[in-house]
């Protein structure tokens, strides 16, 4: 049934949020507690957190590795969000596994990074007792089964299940003025610049929803939606799948921490796979970062035959062309693909820092996730980006540590919209309607 009734919206809201991942849900949590504001969250899937927000490594990252000049927003949000998630997990009795992360310098030249990390940890607000640097000798003594020139241990990194976190928070949203529309897709192709309504599709139904302000937290579609509103036209998006392999139970009982290594190519989104201690103490290795041609290609390289052409020729073309003619990028992309196809290749990469690692401990594939990385003529963006239009706010490049930082990050967006008078006369999210976190405390 087509409910299109000219351009007249079928329903009107003060705020529409597009995208029910961890970002859209934390935004909904805050905004639905602003007295008198009607909020609608639209989500293309049938439930919240069906994509990146449930398909990730599950680590609450402490900000020791985030350069506060280059990852300003993420560093701030990760630091603020740590205690928020900690009290949340305790209030709702959710898994909280403070496994810690050991990040290893594999090469002599990585040791400089360890010094930078300890400076950034303190600059970003971590306590001196939350991390420890090991030189090569100390590392050998403490971790004889690992190889490296040195390492930093971030003791408070914690393994959780962000899918469970998102669903639990979703159930705590104040329902007085909140509407959730699952299975509802905002069609980027049909957005009109300057319009205060959007066309959405739900099964057979197509209808318009009116808004005073639209917040775009649509992950894989976020850049397309921004483009259609005339914003961020110089930026493009590429998708990288991270695959995981499950490690046999009881293998490597001596490894208690997540084991990461200092990335060899920080300018590209290719990290070396990690050894991960999950929230339930099970272990996995991954993720790699294999380029794929559609945002939900959890297997293979694309969902539809024409996706590769569409992705490559989508505008703007130049940043992609620059990457596709970069030999180093292409070589790395190929090696990521090898470790996606052949589990032994992934295992070999782990052997570089766990010399006793044997591929026969690798069982089935874990749940893969896809990063949506934004590029422009300078290469990959390092931080996430918030872009304001006249009636809209768009969050793009919301990659790792996006799940960690989401409660504070979304509070900051709401704070800035309140300051700009977007919701009318300033009324903060009411503590009467919030059950978990206090908005004002974040900005003292
Ligand atoms: C492999 C991998 C490992 C990671 N590891 C970590 C980690 O250990 N720690 C950490 O903090 N972060 C990690 N991250 C990053 C983290 O998962 C993301 O930053 C976070 O989940 C992004 O949340 P989101 O809500 O923006 O996106 P998503 O969870 O992708 O949600 C976006 C939602 O928008 C919906 N949508 C899209 N288009 C439309 C449309 N047009 N209309 C309606 N709905 C739409 C989608 O269905 C989706 O549900 C990892 C990510 C990946 C991929």
Coordinates of C-alpha atoms and ligand atoms in Angstrom, one line a residue, residues 17-25 42-45 47-61 65 74 78 162 184-188 200 217-222 225 240-244 260 278 287-288 296 298 367-372 395 397-406, ligand 1:
X17 CA 17.2 9.5 14.6
X18 CA 18.2 7.3 11.6
X19 CA 20.1 4.1 12.6
X20 CA 19.5 1.9 15.7
X21 CA 23.1 0.9 16.4
X22 CA 24.8 1.8 19.7
X23 CA 25.1 5.4 18.6
X24 CA 21.4 5.8 17.7
X25 CA 20.3 4.1 20.9
X42 CA 14.0 4.4 12.7
X43 CA 16.1 1.3 12.1
X44 CA 16.2 -0.7 8.9
X45 CA 16.6 -4.1 10.7
X47 CA 15.9 -5.1 16.1
X48 CA 18.6 -2.6 17.4
X49 CA 22.3 -3.5 17.2
X50 CA 22.2 -6.0 14.3
X51 CA 25.3 -4.7 12.6
X52 CA 28.7 -3.2 13.8
X53 CA 27.3 -2.7 17.3
X54 CA 27.1 -6.5 17.8
X55 CA 29.8 -7.5 15.4
X56 CA 33.0 -6.3 17.0
X57 CA 35.9 -7.2 19.3
X58 CA 33.9 -6.2 22.4
X59 CA 36.7 -4.3 24.1
X60 CA 36.1 -1.2 26.1
X61 CA 39.2 0.6 25.0
X65 CA 46.7 4.7 22.2
X74 CA 37.2 9.6 20.5
X78 CA 36.3 6.9 25.6
X162 CA 28.2 -4.4 23.2
X184 CA 12.0 1.1 8.5
X185 CA 14.5 2.3 5.9
X186 CA 15.3 5.9 5.2
X187 CA 15.8 6.0 1.4
X188 CA 18.9 8.2 0.8
X200 CA 10.8 5.9 4.6
X217 CA 23.5 7.8 12.9
X218 CA 23.1 5.4 10.0
X219 CA 26.6 3.8 9.9
X220 CA 27.0 2.4 6.4
X221 CA 24.5 4.9 4.9
X222 CA 25.6 7.9 7.0
X225 CA 22.5 10.6 3.6
X240 CA 36.5 -3.4 5.4
X241 CA 35.4 -6.7 6.8
X242 CA 37.0 -8.0 10.0
X243 CA 37.0 -11.8 10.3
X244 CA 37.5 -13.7 13.5
X260 CA 47.5 -6.3 20.4
X278 CA 36.1 -12.3 25.2
X287 CA 40.0 -9.1 13.1
X288 CA 41.8 -8.5 9.8
X296 CA 26.8 -6.0 4.7
X298 CA 29.6 -10.7 5.9
X367 CA 31.0 -13.3 13.8
X368 CA 32.5 -10.9 11.2
X369 CA 31.9 -7.2 11.3
X370 CA 32.3 -4.4 8.8
X371 CA 34.0 -1.0 9.3
X372 CA 32.8 1.9 7.1
X395 CA 27.9 11.5 12.3
X397 CA 33.4 7.6 10.2
X398 CA 32.0 6.3 13.6
X399 CA 34.4 3.4 13.8
X400 CA 36.4 1.9 16.7
X401 CA 36.4 2.9 19.6
X402 CA 32.8 4.0 18.7
X403 CA 31.1 1.4 20.9
X404 CA 33.3 2.3 23.9
X405 CA 32.7 6.1 23.5
X406 CA 29.0 6.0 22.6
Ligands
LIG1 C1 35.4 -5.6 13.3 C2 35.1 -4.5 14.2 C3 35.7 -4.5 15.5 C4 35.4 -3.5 16.4 N1 35.8 -3.5 17.7 C5 35.5 -2.5 18.6 C6 35.9 -2.6 19.9 O1 36.5 -3.6 20.4 N2 35.6 -1.6 20.8 C7 34.9 -0.5 20.3 O2 34.6 0.4 21.1 N3 34.5 -0.4 19.0 C8 34.7 -1.4 18.2 N4 34.3 -1.3 16.9 C9 33.6 -0.2 16.4 C10 32.1 -0.2 16.9 O3 31.6 -1.5 16.7 C11 31.4 0.9 16.1 O4 32.0 2.1 16.2 C12 29.9 1.0 16.5 O5 29.3 -0.2 16.7 C13 29.2 1.9 15.5 O6 27.9 2.1 16.0 P1 26.8 2.7 15.0 O7 25.5 2.8 15.8 O8 27.3 4.0 14.5 O9 26.7 1.7 13.8 P2 25.9 0.4 13.5 O10 25.9 -0.6 14.7 O11 26.3 -0.1 12.2 O12 24.4 0.9 13.4 C14 23.9 1.7 12.3 C15 22.5 1.2 12.1 O13 21.9 2.0 11.1 C16 21.0 1.2 10.3 N5 20.8 1.9 9.0 C17 21.8 2.0 8.1 N6 21.3 2.7 7.0 C18 20.0 3.0 7.4 C19 18.9 3.7 6.7 N7 19.1 4.2 5.5 N8 17.7 3.7 7.3 C20 17.5 3.2 8.5 N9 18.5 2.5 9.2 C21 19.7 2.5 8.6 C22 21.7 -0.1 10.2 O14 20.8 -1.2 10.0 C23 22.4 -0.2 11.6 O15 21.6 -1.0 12.5 C24 34.6 -2.4 16.0 C25 34.0 -2.4 14.7 C26 34.2 -3.5 13.8 C27 33.6 -3.5 12.5

